[in-house]
Structures are given as C-alpha cells and as structure tokens.
Amino acid sequence: MAKITMKTPLVEMDGDEMTRIIWKMIKDILLTPYIDLNVDYYDLGLKHRNETNDQVTFDSAEATKKYGVAVKCATITPNAERMTEYDLKEMWRSPNGTIRAILDGTVFRTPILVNGITPFIPSWKKPICIARHAYGDVYKNSEMQVKGGSKAELCVTNPDGKEERKLIHDFKGDGVIQGMHNLDNSIESFARSCLNYALDVKQDVWFASKDTISKIYDHRFKDIFNEIFEAEYKEKFAEAGIEYFYTLIDDAVARVIRSEGGYIWACKNYDGDVMSDMIATAFGSLAMMTSVLVSPTGVYEYEAAHGTVQRHYYKHLKGEKTSTNSVATLFAWTGALRKRGELDNTPDLCDFADKLERATIQTIEDGVMTGDLELLSTLPNKQKVDTETFLVEINKRLQKLMA
Ligand code: NAP
Ligand code: MG
C-alpha cells in the first residue's frame, strides 16, 4: 500500500524522559509504516534546550506560527534537582509557558472516554472540554498584610497624572488585601480562541464568572465575550447549529454536574485551574487527557496533559519493563495530523487519524491496556500489557482498519 503523503510540514517538538521513549515508539510502530511523515523537527529535550540556550524552544514556536500546526512531547520544567541532573547553564523556563506566550493561546483540555472506565458522574456521556484563560487575575496579584487602624485604598495614576482612588477598607483590626488585574486584549484573545475552537469541534461554549458580585471586573469579561460573540460569531454559530451561553459560575457548576457533557466550558484563570483537575479526576485519569493550545489567529499545538512520567523512565533506564499509557500522546499526534489534513485538504490524513484513534479505543475496549487503566477498568477480561506491547496491539487493529 502506498504511504499517505503530507503537503505541509507538521512542526514536531520532541521531549523528555518516558514520553520521549513513547514518542519514538509511536512513530516507529504506528506512524512511519503508513505515512510519509513531513515534519519540521525541533528537539525540546532538556539537554538540547540547554545546549541552545533555549533558542530551540523559541524557534519551534516561530515554526508553529509559520506552518500552523505542531505536536509536542512532554518536557521537563527544570527545578533545583534538574540543574544538577542535567548540569544546566540556567534554570530554563517552562517550554509550555514560552510557547504559550509567543502564540498567545488558550489551552483546551479534553478527556478521552472508553467503555469500561466510567466517569464518577453517572450522567456524563460525552467529554467536557475545559478552556482556561491563562493570563492574570490572582496569578499576577500583589498582596499585603494590613495592620488594624490602617486605611486601604485602590489608587490608579492616569496617563495625565491624575489619581483616582477607591476605598478598599477601613481596618479596625489586622487583615489582608490583594490587588489584581487583567487586560482587555488578553480577554479578547481568550474569547476568540474559545469561539474559534467551538466552531472547529462543533460544540457549544459555556462561559461563567461572578459578575453579580464583581460588577466591574468579572462584568468586563462577560461584556467582552458578549461583544465579540455578537459582532463576529453569532451567524457562524447559527450556521454550525451551536450556541454560546453565559451564566453565573455557581450555576455553571451545578449545570455541569447534571449535564451529559459534550461542550466547551470556558473558565477564568482560577476557575480553570481548579475545575480542570476536578474534570480530569472525575473522568478517570490524567493519562487519558488531551490538550491543545489554540491561538486567536488559529494556530494549533497538540500535546498530552500529563508530564514526562519520570518514575517510569527511571525504571526503563534500569532495564525494567514499564506499562506507561501512551494514549494522550498518541491522540496529540492524531489531533495534529487531522488538523494538518483539514488545512491542507488531504482527507487521507484525516481518515488515518480517525482510524488510529478508533484502533486505540478498540484495543482498550478489547481489554488490552496499560497498568494505570487496568486499575480503573470494570471490564471482566482485562489484561495489563507493557508500553510497547500496547502499541503493537493497537497496530494489529489499525492494520485491519486500513486494509
Ligand atoms: P507526570 O509525568 O504527569 O506523572 C505523575 C504520575 O502520574 C506518574 O508518576 C504516574 O503515576 C502517573 N502518570 C502520568 N502520566 C502517565 C502515563 N502516561 N501512564 C501511566 N501513568 C502516568 O508528572 P510529574 O511526575 O509531576 O512530572 C514529571 C516531569 O514532567 C516534571 O519534570 C515536570 O516538569 C514535567 N511536566 C511536563 C508537562 C508538559 O510538558 N506538558 C506537564 C506536567 C509536568 P505512577 O508513578 O504512580 O505510575
Ligand atoms: Mg491546578
């Protein structure tokens, strides 16, 4: 059978530890036998980031802007221990942070559902995708302890030098205060990323904040979303048969729990931080969570939501067999290949991505799975396999689908 060809390069960002091992296995076992891979390769492994003074991370993000689609392996974010382990010149910043800053994107996280692994919420039948705003609020705050008898005010010096003040509190006893901000630009990008992604995957968008209490701050988020939706998206949404709807965050939480799933839940920074852990856990496993960064201009970077699975890597280095789940990394590849196929108008590539996903889910539903899933699965005849065998089993099913 002739291999599938690719018109435009896909930006490939290699990574670290166990996920780097899995990355190569996925390419060798499941991709290169079927596709004439056309990639623009960047090695984001920590060793090479250190050698290039992290230039490679910047270059990979610029390439993503140029070509429009990237797939990224999990990477180490260095800490003190990694400084010695890798003999680093500097404590390089998180690659995800660097790439997100360059692409100005929003991260969408979606669980992969399979029979046998039931969400803790019985009504959930379809995935719930969380979109988290990744700028500002409490993450860029300024806070202080305040002594009793103090008066705390918000003070803004306008461009003309005039001061505007508002009382926060007249403190009778000791207490605390906090100042935070956000930017119209960033909220606009967030809104466009969410609304574009919704059109892409044909799902409703829910957005929620606490505008009844925060009548200026949270209300600004509500207004910006609404203005952008009305001006740029209303008709496109109607054509696609999907909806945008705004509600209060507490109402959203209640609705989410009672829902069937199958929509995008856009969250302010803090809400997204908390709710994405809740959603991942309630759906079953972090190793089954995919992640895609979407820029407001429509550039896509796909990855797994988990890290480099360091503990498994050390076992692997000792020559022991591991049973590491490759599903999220595999779905990062299929997501990127499908998007590349859509943009290039090469349906063979999209079809391949669909079949590879189907083969993966079929493998798990046939009872063949890695250790983490075996612990969760309710299937009667389940079998734990090692990292490589799992991919070989997927390939057996993929071969049949491709025949
Ligand atoms: P992690 O790699 O996500 O792993 C945490 C634990 O979760 C693992 O030890 C394992 O549990 C389980 N797990 C996660 N993914 C799994 C998979 N695919 N298959 C089976 N089990 C899985 O997080 P971490 O250990 O906190 O971080 C390791 C490194 O990853 C750090 O250097 C961090 O900077 C980096 N990181 C990168 C990204 C990214 O690039 N997007 C995200 C997060 C973390 P058991 O050991 O109990 O089996
Ligand atoms: Mg968190």
CSV table of C-alpha atoms and ligand atoms in Angstrom, one decimal:
chain,number,residue,atom,x,y,z
A,1,MET,CA,0.0,0.0,0.0
A,2,ALA,CA,1.3,3.5,-0.9
A,3,LYS,CA,2.1,5.7,2.1
A,4,ILE,CA,0.0,8.7,2.8
A,5,THR,CA,1.8,11.9,1.8
A,6,MET,CA,1.7,15.3,3.5
A,7,LYS,CA,1.6,18.7,1.7
A,8,THR,CA,2.8,20.9,4.5
A,9,PRO,CA,5.3,20.1,7.3
A,10,LEU,CA,4.0,19.4,10.8
A,11,VAL,CA,6.1,21.0,13.5
A,12,GLU,CA,7.4,18.2,15.7
A,13,MET,CA,8.6,19.1,19.2
A,14,ASP,CA,10.4,16.2,20.8
A,15,GLY,CA,10.7,16.0,24.6
A,16,ASP,CA,12.0,14.2,27.7
A,17,GLU,CA,12.1,11.0,29.7
A,18,MET,CA,9.5,8.3,29.3
A,19,THR,CA,7.4,10.3,26.9
A,20,ARG,CA,10.4,10.7,24.7
A,21,ILE,CA,10.7,6.9,24.6
A,22,ILE,CA,7.0,6.6,23.8
A,23,TRP,CA,7.3,9.3,21.2
A,24,LYS,CA,9.8,7.2,19.2
A,25,MET,CA,7.8,4.0,19.6
A,26,ILE,CA,4.6,5.7,18.3
A,27,LYS,CA,6.5,7.0,15.3
A,28,ASP,CA,8.2,3.6,14.6
A,29,ILE,CA,5.2,1.3,15.2
A,30,LEU,CA,2.1,3.4,14.2
A,31,LEU,CA,3.1,6.3,12.0
A,32,THR,CA,6.0,5.8,9.6
A,33,PRO,CA,4.7,2.5,8.3
A,34,TYR,CA,1.6,4.4,7.0
A,35,ILE,CA,2.7,8.0,6.5
A,36,ASP,CA,5.5,9.6,4.6
A,37,LEU,CA,6.0,12.0,7.6
A,38,ASN,CA,6.7,15.5,6.6
A,39,VAL,CA,7.9,17.2,9.7
A,40,ASP,CA,9.9,20.3,10.8
A,41,TYR,CA,11.7,18.7,13.8
A,42,TYR,CA,12.8,20.5,17.0
A,43,ASP,CA,14.4,18.7,19.8
A,44,LEU,CA,13.0,20.2,23.0
A,45,GLY,CA,14.7,17.6,25.2
A,46,LEU,CA,16.3,19.4,28.2
A,47,LYS,CA,19.8,18.5,27.0
A,48,HIS,CA,19.3,20.2,23.7
A,49,ARG,CA,17.4,23.2,25.2
A,50,ASN,CA,20.5,23.7,27.4
A,51,GLU,CA,22.9,23.4,24.5
A,52,THR,CA,21.0,26.0,22.5
A,53,ASN,CA,20.4,28.3,25.5
A,54,ASP,CA,16.7,27.5,25.0
A,55,GLN,CA,16.7,29.0,21.5
A,56,VAL,CA,15.2,25.8,20.1
A,57,THR,CA,12.0,26.4,22.1
A,58,PHE,CA,11.6,29.9,20.6
A,59,ASP,CA,12.4,28.5,17.1
A,60,SER,CA,9.8,25.8,17.5
A,61,ALA,CA,7.1,28.3,18.4
A,62,GLU,CA,8.0,30.5,15.5
A,63,ALA,CA,7.8,27.5,13.2
A,64,THR,CA,4.4,26.7,14.6
A,65,LYS,CA,3.3,30.3,13.7
A,66,LYS,CA,4.6,29.7,10.2
A,67,TYR,CA,3.1,26.3,9.5
A,68,GLY,CA,0.0,26.5,11.7
A,69,VAL,CA,0.1,23.0,13.4
A,70,ALA,CA,2.5,21.5,15.9
A,71,VAL,CA,2.6,18.3,18.0
A,72,LYS,CA,4.6,18.4,21.3
A,73,CYS,CA,6.0,15.7,23.6
A,74,ALA,CA,6.0,16.4,27.3
A,75,THR,CA,9.1,18.2,28.5
A,76,ILE,CA,10.9,18.8,31.8
A,77,THR,CA,10.4,22.1,33.5
A,78,PRO,CA,13.7,22.5,35.3
A,79,ASN,CA,13.9,22.8,39.1
A,80,ALA,CA,16.9,22.7,41.5
A,81,GLU,CA,17.3,18.9,41.2
A,82,ARG,CA,17.3,19.1,37.4
A,83,MET,CA,20.1,21.7,37.5
A,84,THR,CA,22.5,19.1,38.8
A,85,GLU,CA,20.9,16.1,37.0
A,86,TYR,CA,21.4,17.8,33.6
A,87,ASP,CA,24.3,20.1,34.5
A,88,LEU,CA,22.2,23.1,33.3
A,89,LYS,CA,23.7,26.5,32.5
A,90,GLU,CA,20.4,28.2,33.7
A,91,MET,CA,17.1,27.1,35.2
A,92,TRP,CA,15.4,27.4,31.8
A,93,ARG,CA,11.7,28.4,31.8
A,94,SER,CA,8.8,26.0,31.2
A,95,PRO,CA,8.7,25.4,27.4
A,96,ASN,CA,4.9,25.4,27.6
A,97,GLY,CA,5.0,28.9,29.2
A,98,THR,CA,7.4,30.2,26.5
A,99,ILE,CA,5.3,28.7,23.6
A,100,ARG,CA,2.0,30.0,25.1
A,101,ALA,CA,3.4,33.5,25.5
A,102,ILE,CA,4.6,33.5,21.8
A,103,LEU,CA,1.4,32.0,20.4
A,104,ASP,CA,-0.9,34.0,22.8
A,105,GLY,CA,-3.0,30.9,23.1
A,106,THR,CA,-5.7,29.3,25.2
A,107,VAL,CA,-5.3,25.7,26.3
A,108,PHE,CA,-8.3,23.3,25.8
A,109,ARG,CA,-8.2,20.0,27.7
A,110,THR,CA,-10.5,17.1,26.8
A,111,PRO,CA,-10.8,13.6,28.4
A,112,ILE,CA,-10.8,10.5,26.1
A,113,LEU,CA,-13.7,8.3,27.0
A,114,VAL,CA,-13.6,4.5,26.7
A,115,ASN,CA,-16.1,1.7,27.7
A,116,GLY,CA,-15.0,0.1,31.0
A,117,ILE,CA,-13.7,3.3,32.5
A,118,THR,CA,-16.8,5.1,33.9
A,119,PRO,CA,-16.8,8.7,34.9
A,120,PHE,CA,-17.6,9.3,38.6
A,121,ILE,CA,-20.6,11.4,37.5
A,122,PRO,CA,-23.1,8.9,36.0
A,123,SER,CA,-24.8,11.4,33.7
A,124,TRP,CA,-21.6,12.3,31.8
A,125,LYS,CA,-21.7,10.5,28.5
A,126,LYS,CA,-19.6,12.8,26.4
A,127,PRO,CA,-16.3,14.6,27.2
A,128,ILE,CA,-16.3,18.1,28.8
A,129,CYS,CA,-13.6,20.3,27.4
A,130,ILE,CA,-12.1,22.9,29.7
A,131,ALA,CA,-10.7,26.1,28.3
A,132,ARG,CA,-8.7,28.0,30.8
A,133,HIS,CA,-7.8,31.7,30.5
A,134,ALA,CA,-4.0,31.7,31.1
A,135,TYR,CA,-3.3,35.3,31.9
A,136,GLY,CA,-3.6,37.5,35.0
A,137,ASP,CA,-6.1,37.6,38.0
A,138,VAL,CA,-4.8,36.1,41.2
A,139,TYR,CA,-1.8,34.6,39.4
A,140,LYS,CA,-0.3,38.1,38.8
A,141,ASN,CA,-1.5,39.6,42.1
A,142,SER,CA,0.0,42.0,44.6
A,143,GLU,CA,-1.0,41.3,48.2
A,144,MET,CA,-0.3,42.7,51.7
A,145,GLN,CA,-1.0,42.1,55.3
A,146,VAL,CA,-2.6,45.2,56.9
A,147,LYS,CA,-2.4,46.4,60.5
A,148,GLY,CA,-5.5,47.4,62.4
A,149,GLY,CA,-6.1,51.1,62.2
A,150,SER,CA,-4.9,51.3,58.6
A,151,LYS,CA,-7.0,52.5,55.7
A,152,ALA,CA,-6.5,50.6,52.4
A,153,GLU,CA,-7.3,52.2,49.0
A,154,LEU,CA,-7.0,51.3,45.4
A,155,CYS,CA,-5.1,54.1,43.6
A,156,VAL,CA,-4.6,54.5,39.9
A,157,THR,CA,-2.4,57.2,38.4
A,158,ASN,CA,-3.9,58.0,35.0
A,159,PRO,CA,-1.8,58.9,31.9
A,160,ASP,CA,-2.4,62.6,32.6
A,161,GLY,CA,-1.0,62.2,36.1
A,162,LYS,CA,-4.4,62.5,37.9
A,163,GLU,CA,-5.0,60.0,40.7
A,164,GLU,CA,-8.3,58.0,41.1
A,165,ARG,CA,-8.9,56.4,44.5
A,166,LYS,CA,-11.4,54.0,45.9
A,167,LEU,CA,-11.7,52.8,49.4
A,168,ILE,CA,-11.0,49.1,49.9
A,169,HIS,CA,-11.5,49.0,53.7
A,170,ASP,CA,-11.0,50.9,56.9
A,171,PHE,CA,-9.3,48.3,59.0
A,172,LYS,CA,-10.3,48.2,62.7
A,173,GLY,CA,-8.3,45.0,63.3
A,174,ASP,CA,-5.5,43.3,61.4
A,175,GLY,CA,-6.3,41.9,57.9
A,176,VAL,CA,-5.1,41.2,54.3
A,177,ILE,CA,-5.6,42.9,50.9
A,178,GLN,CA,-5.0,41.9,47.4
A,179,GLY,CA,-4.8,43.7,44.0
A,180,MET,CA,-5.1,42.0,40.7
A,181,HIS,CA,-5.6,42.9,37.0
A,182,ASN,CA,-6.5,41.6,33.6
A,183,LEU,CA,-6.2,43.1,30.1
A,184,ASP,CA,-8.9,43.7,27.5
A,185,ASN,CA,-6.5,42.4,24.9
A,186,SER,CA,-6.0,39.1,26.7
A,187,ILE,CA,-9.7,38.6,27.4
A,188,GLU,CA,-10.4,39.3,23.7
A,189,SER,CA,-7.9,36.7,22.6
A,190,PHE,CA,-9.3,34.2,25.1
A,191,ALA,CA,-12.9,34.8,23.8
A,192,ARG,CA,-11.8,34.4,20.1
A,193,SER,CA,-9.8,31.3,20.9
A,194,CYS,CA,-12.8,29.7,22.6
A,195,LEU,CA,-15.3,30.7,19.9
A,196,ASN,CA,-13.0,29.6,17.1
A,197,TYR,CA,-12.3,26.3,18.7
A,198,ALA,CA,-16.1,25.8,19.2
A,199,LEU,CA,-16.7,26.2,15.5
A,200,ASP,CA,-13.9,23.8,14.9
A,201,VAL,CA,-15.2,21.0,17.0
A,202,LYS,CA,-18.9,22.0,16.6
A,203,GLN,CA,-19.7,22.3,20.3
A,204,ASP,CA,-21.5,24.8,22.4
A,205,VAL,CA,-19.5,27.2,24.6
A,206,TRP,CA,-20.4,27.9,28.2
A,207,PHE,CA,-18.7,30.8,29.9
A,208,ALA,CA,-19.2,31.8,33.5
A,209,SER,CA,-18.0,34.3,36.0
A,210,LYS,CA,-19.2,36.0,39.2
A,211,ASP,CA,-20.5,39.3,37.6
A,212,THR,CA,-23.3,39.7,40.1
A,213,ILE,CA,-20.7,40.3,42.9
A,214,SER,CA,-17.8,41.6,40.8
A,215,LYS,CA,-19.8,44.2,38.9
A,216,ILE,CA,-16.8,45.8,37.1
A,217,TYR,CA,-14.0,43.2,37.0
A,218,ASP,CA,-15.9,40.0,36.1
A,219,HIS,CA,-18.5,42.0,34.3
A,220,ARG,CA,-15.8,43.2,31.9
A,221,PHE,CA,-15.2,39.5,31.0
A,222,LYS,CA,-18.9,38.9,30.4
A,223,ASP,CA,-19.2,42.1,28.2
A,224,ILE,CA,-16.1,41.3,26.1
A,225,PHE,CA,-17.3,37.8,25.4
A,226,ASN,CA,-20.7,39.1,24.5
A,227,GLU,CA,-19.5,41.9,22.3
A,228,ILE,CA,-17.2,39.6,20.3
A,229,PHE,CA,-19.8,36.9,20.0
A,230,GLU,CA,-22.4,39.3,18.7
A,231,ALA,CA,-20.1,41.1,16.3
A,232,GLU,CA,-18.1,38.2,14.9
A,233,TYR,CA,-19.6,34.8,15.7
A,234,LYS,CA,-23.3,34.9,16.0
A,235,GLU,CA,-24.1,34.0,12.4
A,236,LYS,CA,-21.3,31.4,12.2
A,237,PHE,CA,-22.6,29.7,15.3
A,238,ALA,CA,-26.2,29.7,14.0
A,239,GLU,CA,-24.9,28.1,10.7
A,240,ALA,CA,-23.0,25.5,12.7
A,241,GLY,CA,-26.0,24.8,14.9
A,242,ILE,CA,-24.1,25.6,18.1
A,243,GLU,CA,-24.7,28.0,21.0
A,244,TYR,CA,-22.8,30.5,23.2
A,245,PHE,CA,-24.2,30.9,26.6
A,246,TYR,CA,-23.2,32.9,29.7
A,247,THR,CA,-24.2,32.0,33.2
A,248,LEU,CA,-23.0,32.6,36.8
A,249,ILE,CA,-20.1,30.4,37.9
A,250,ASP,CA,-22.1,28.7,40.7
A,251,ASP,CA,-25.0,28.0,38.2
A,252,ALA,CA,-22.4,26.6,35.7
A,253,VAL,CA,-21.0,24.2,38.3
A,254,ALA,CA,-24.5,22.8,39.1
A,255,ARG,CA,-25.3,22.5,35.4
A,256,VAL,CA,-22.0,20.8,34.6
A,257,ILE,CA,-22.6,18.1,37.1
A,258,ARG,CA,-26.2,17.4,35.8
A,259,SER,CA,-25.2,17.6,32.2
A,260,GLU,CA,-24.4,14.9,29.6
A,261,GLY,CA,-21.1,16.6,28.6
A,262,GLY,CA,-20.2,17.4,25.0
A,263,TYR,CA,-19.4,21.1,25.3
A,264,ILE,CA,-16.6,23.6,26.0
A,265,TRP,CA,-16.5,25.2,29.4
A,266,ALA,CA,-14.6,28.4,29.2
A,267,CYS,CA,-13.2,29.4,32.6
A,268,LYS,CA,-11.4,32.4,34.1
A,269,ASN,CA,-7.8,31.6,35.2
A,270,TYR,CA,-8.5,30.4,38.7
A,271,ASP,CA,-11.8,28.6,37.9
A,272,GLY,CA,-9.9,26.8,35.1
A,273,ASP,CA,-7.1,25.8,37.4
A,274,VAL,CA,-9.5,24.2,39.9
A,275,MET,CA,-12.1,22.8,37.6
A,276,SER,CA,-9.6,21.2,35.2
A,277,ASP,CA,-8.3,19.0,38.0
A,278,MET,CA,-11.9,18.2,39.0
A,279,ILE,CA,-12.9,17.3,35.4
A,280,ALA,CA,-9.7,15.1,34.8
A,281,THR,CA,-10.2,13.2,38.1
A,282,ALA,CA,-13.9,12.8,37.6
A,283,PHE,CA,-13.5,11.4,34.1
A,284,GLY,CA,-10.9,8.8,35.3
A,285,SER,CA,-7.2,9.5,34.5
A,286,LEU,CA,-4.7,12.3,33.7
A,287,ALA,CA,-3.1,9.8,31.2
A,288,MET,CA,-6.4,10.0,29.2
A,289,MET,CA,-6.5,13.8,28.9
A,290,THR,CA,-5.5,15.6,25.7
A,291,SER,CA,-4.5,19.2,25.5
A,292,VAL,CA,-4.4,21.7,22.6
A,293,LEU,CA,-3.2,25.2,22.6
A,294,VAL,CA,-5.2,27.4,20.1
A,295,SER,CA,-4.1,30.9,19.3
A,296,PRO,CA,-6.6,33.6,18.5
A,297,THR,CA,-5.3,33.6,14.9
A,298,GLY,CA,-6.0,29.8,14.5
A,299,VAL,CA,-2.6,28.2,15.2
A,300,TYR,CA,-2.7,24.8,16.9
A,301,GLU,CA,-0.3,23.0,19.2
A,302,TYR,CA,-1.3,19.5,20.4
A,303,GLU,CA,0.1,17.6,23.4
A,304,ALA,CA,-0.8,15.3,26.3
A,305,ALA,CA,-1.9,16.9,29.5
A,306,HIS,CA,0.5,14.7,31.7
A,307,GLY,CA,4.2,15.2,32.3
A,308,THR,CA,7.3,13.1,31.3
A,309,VAL,CA,6.4,10.2,33.7
A,310,GLN,CA,9.7,10.4,35.4
A,311,ARG,CA,9.3,7.4,37.8
A,312,HIS,CA,8.6,5.1,34.8
A,313,TYR,CA,11.6,6.4,33.0
A,314,TYR,CA,14.0,5.6,35.8
A,315,LYS,CA,12.6,2.0,35.8
A,316,HIS,CA,13.1,1.9,32.0
A,317,LEU,CA,16.7,3.1,32.4
A,318,LYS,CA,17.3,0.2,34.8
A,319,GLY,CA,16.1,-2.2,32.0
A,320,GLU,CA,12.8,-2.9,33.7
A,321,LYS,CA,9.6,-3.2,31.6
A,322,THR,CA,7.2,-0.3,32.1
A,323,SER,CA,3.5,-0.1,31.5
A,324,THR,CA,3.1,3.5,30.6
A,325,ASN,CA,-0.1,4.8,29.0
A,326,SER,CA,0.6,6.3,25.6
A,327,VAL,CA,-3.0,7.3,24.7
A,328,ALA,CA,-2.8,11.0,25.4
A,329,THR,CA,0.5,11.3,23.4
A,330,LEU,CA,-1.0,9.2,20.6
A,331,PHE,CA,-4.1,11.5,20.5
A,332,ALA,CA,-1.8,14.5,20.4
A,333,TRP,CA,-0.4,13.0,17.1
A,334,THR,CA,-3.8,12.2,15.7
A,335,GLY,CA,-5.2,15.6,16.6
A,336,ALA,CA,-2.3,17.3,14.8
A,337,LEU,CA,-2.4,15.0,11.8
A,338,ARG,CA,-6.1,15.5,11.4
A,339,LYS,CA,-5.8,19.3,11.7
A,340,ARG,CA,-2.9,19.2,9.1
A,341,GLY,CA,-5.2,17.2,6.8
A,342,GLU,CA,-8.1,19.6,7.2
A,343,LEU,CA,-5.9,22.7,6.5
A,344,ASP,CA,-4.2,21.0,3.5
A,345,ASN,CA,-7.3,19.4,2.2
A,346,THR,CA,-5.8,15.9,2.3
A,347,PRO,CA,-8.7,13.7,3.5
A,348,ASP,CA,-6.4,10.6,3.6
A,349,LEU,CA,-4.5,12.1,6.5
A,350,CYS,CA,-7.8,12.8,8.4
A,351,ASP,CA,-9.1,9.4,7.7
A,352,PHE,CA,-5.8,7.8,9.1
A,353,ALA,CA,-6.1,9.9,12.3
A,354,ASP,CA,-9.7,8.7,12.8
A,355,LYS,CA,-8.7,5.1,12.3
A,356,LEU,CA,-5.7,5.3,14.6
A,357,GLU,CA,-8.0,6.7,17.3
A,358,ARG,CA,-10.6,4.0,16.7
A,359,ALA,CA,-7.9,1.3,16.9
A,360,THR,CA,-6.6,2.7,20.2
A,361,ILE,CA,-10.0,2.8,21.8
A,362,GLN,CA,-10.9,-0.7,20.4
A,363,THR,CA,-7.7,-2.1,22.0
A,364,ILE,CA,-8.7,-0.8,25.4
A,365,GLU,CA,-12.3,-1.9,25.0
A,366,ASP,CA,-11.0,-5.4,24.0
A,367,GLY,CA,-9.4,-5.5,27.4
A,368,VAL,CA,-5.8,-4.8,26.4
A,369,MET,CA,-4.5,-1.9,28.4
A,370,THR,CA,-1.6,-0.3,30.5
A,371,GLY,CA,-1.4,-0.7,34.2
A,372,ASP,CA,-3.0,2.6,35.1
A,373,LEU,CA,-6.1,1.8,33.2
A,374,GLU,CA,-6.2,-1.8,34.4
A,375,LEU,CA,-6.7,-0.5,37.9
A,376,LEU,CA,-9.7,1.6,36.8
A,377,SER,CA,-11.4,-0.6,34.2
A,378,THR,CA,-14.5,-2.6,35.1
A,379,LEU,CA,-14.2,-4.9,32.1
A,380,PRO,CA,-14.3,-8.6,33.1
A,381,ASN,CA,-11.4,-9.9,30.9
A,382,LYS,CA,-8.7,-7.2,31.2
A,383,GLN,CA,-5.1,-7.7,30.7
A,384,LYS,CA,-2.2,-5.4,31.6
A,385,VAL,CA,0.5,-5.1,28.9
A,386,ASP,CA,3.8,-3.3,28.7
A,387,THR,CA,4.4,0.0,27.0
A,388,GLU,CA,5.5,-1.4,23.7
A,389,THR,CA,3.0,-4.4,23.5
A,390,PHE,CA,0.1,-1.9,23.9
A,391,LEU,CA,1.3,-0.1,20.8
A,392,VAL,CA,1.8,-3.4,18.9
A,393,GLU,CA,-1.7,-4.4,19.8
A,394,ILE,CA,-3.1,-1.1,18.5
A,395,ASN,CA,-1.2,-1.7,15.3
A,396,LYS,CA,-2.9,-5.1,14.8
A,397,ARG,CA,-6.3,-3.4,14.9
A,398,LEU,CA,-5.1,-0.5,12.8
A,399,GLN,CA,-3.8,-2.8,10.1
A,400,LYS,CA,-7.3,-4.3,9.8
A,401,LEU,CA,-9.0,-0.9,9.6
A,402,MET,CA,-6.5,0.3,6.9
A,403,ALA,CA,-6.8,-2.9,4.8
B,1,NAP,P1,3.7,13.2,35.4
B,1,NAP,O1,4.8,13.0,34.5
B,1,NAP,O2,2.4,13.6,34.8
B,1,NAP,O3,3.5,11.9,36.3
B,1,NAP,C1,2.9,11.8,37.6
B,1,NAP,C2,2.4,10.4,37.9
B,1,NAP,O4,1.2,10.2,37.2
B,1,NAP,C3,3.3,9.3,37.3
B,1,NAP,O5,4.4,9.0,38.2
B,1,NAP,C4,2.3,8.2,37.1
B,1,NAP,O6,2.0,7.6,38.3
B,1,NAP,C5,1.1,8.9,36.6
B,1,NAP,N1,1.1,9.1,35.2
B,1,NAP,C6,1.2,10.3,34.5
B,1,NAP,N2,1.1,10.0,33.2
B,1,NAP,C7,1.1,8.7,33.0
B,1,NAP,C8,1.0,7.8,31.9
B,1,NAP,N3,1.0,8.3,30.6
B,1,NAP,N4,0.9,6.5,32.1
B,1,NAP,C9,0.9,6.0,33.3
B,1,NAP,N5,1.0,6.8,34.4
B,1,NAP,C10,1.0,8.1,34.3
B,1,NAP,O7,4.0,14.4,36.4
B,1,NAP,P2,5.4,14.6,37.3
B,1,NAP,O8,6.0,13.3,37.7
B,1,NAP,O9,4.9,15.5,38.4
B,1,NAP,O10,6.3,15.4,36.4
B,1,NAP,C11,7.4,14.8,35.7
B,1,NAP,C12,8.0,15.8,34.8
B,1,NAP,O11,7.1,16.2,33.8
B,1,NAP,C13,8.5,17.1,35.5
B,1,NAP,O12,9.8,17.4,35.2
B,1,NAP,C14,7.6,18.2,35.0
B,1,NAP,O13,8.2,19.4,34.8
B,1,NAP,C15,7.1,17.6,33.7
B,1,NAP,N6,5.8,18.1,33.2
B,1,NAP,C16,5.6,18.4,31.9
B,1,NAP,C17,4.4,18.7,31.4
B,1,NAP,C18,4.3,19.1,29.9
B,1,NAP,O14,5.3,19.1,29.2
B,1,NAP,N7,3.1,19.4,29.4
B,1,NAP,C19,3.3,18.7,32.2
B,1,NAP,C20,3.4,18.3,33.5
B,1,NAP,C21,4.7,18.0,34.0
B,1,NAP,P3,2.8,6.3,38.9
B,1,NAP,O15,4.2,6.7,39.0
B,1,NAP,O16,2.1,6.1,40.2
B,1,NAP,O17,2.6,5.2,38.0
B,2,MG,MG,-4.1,23.1,39.2
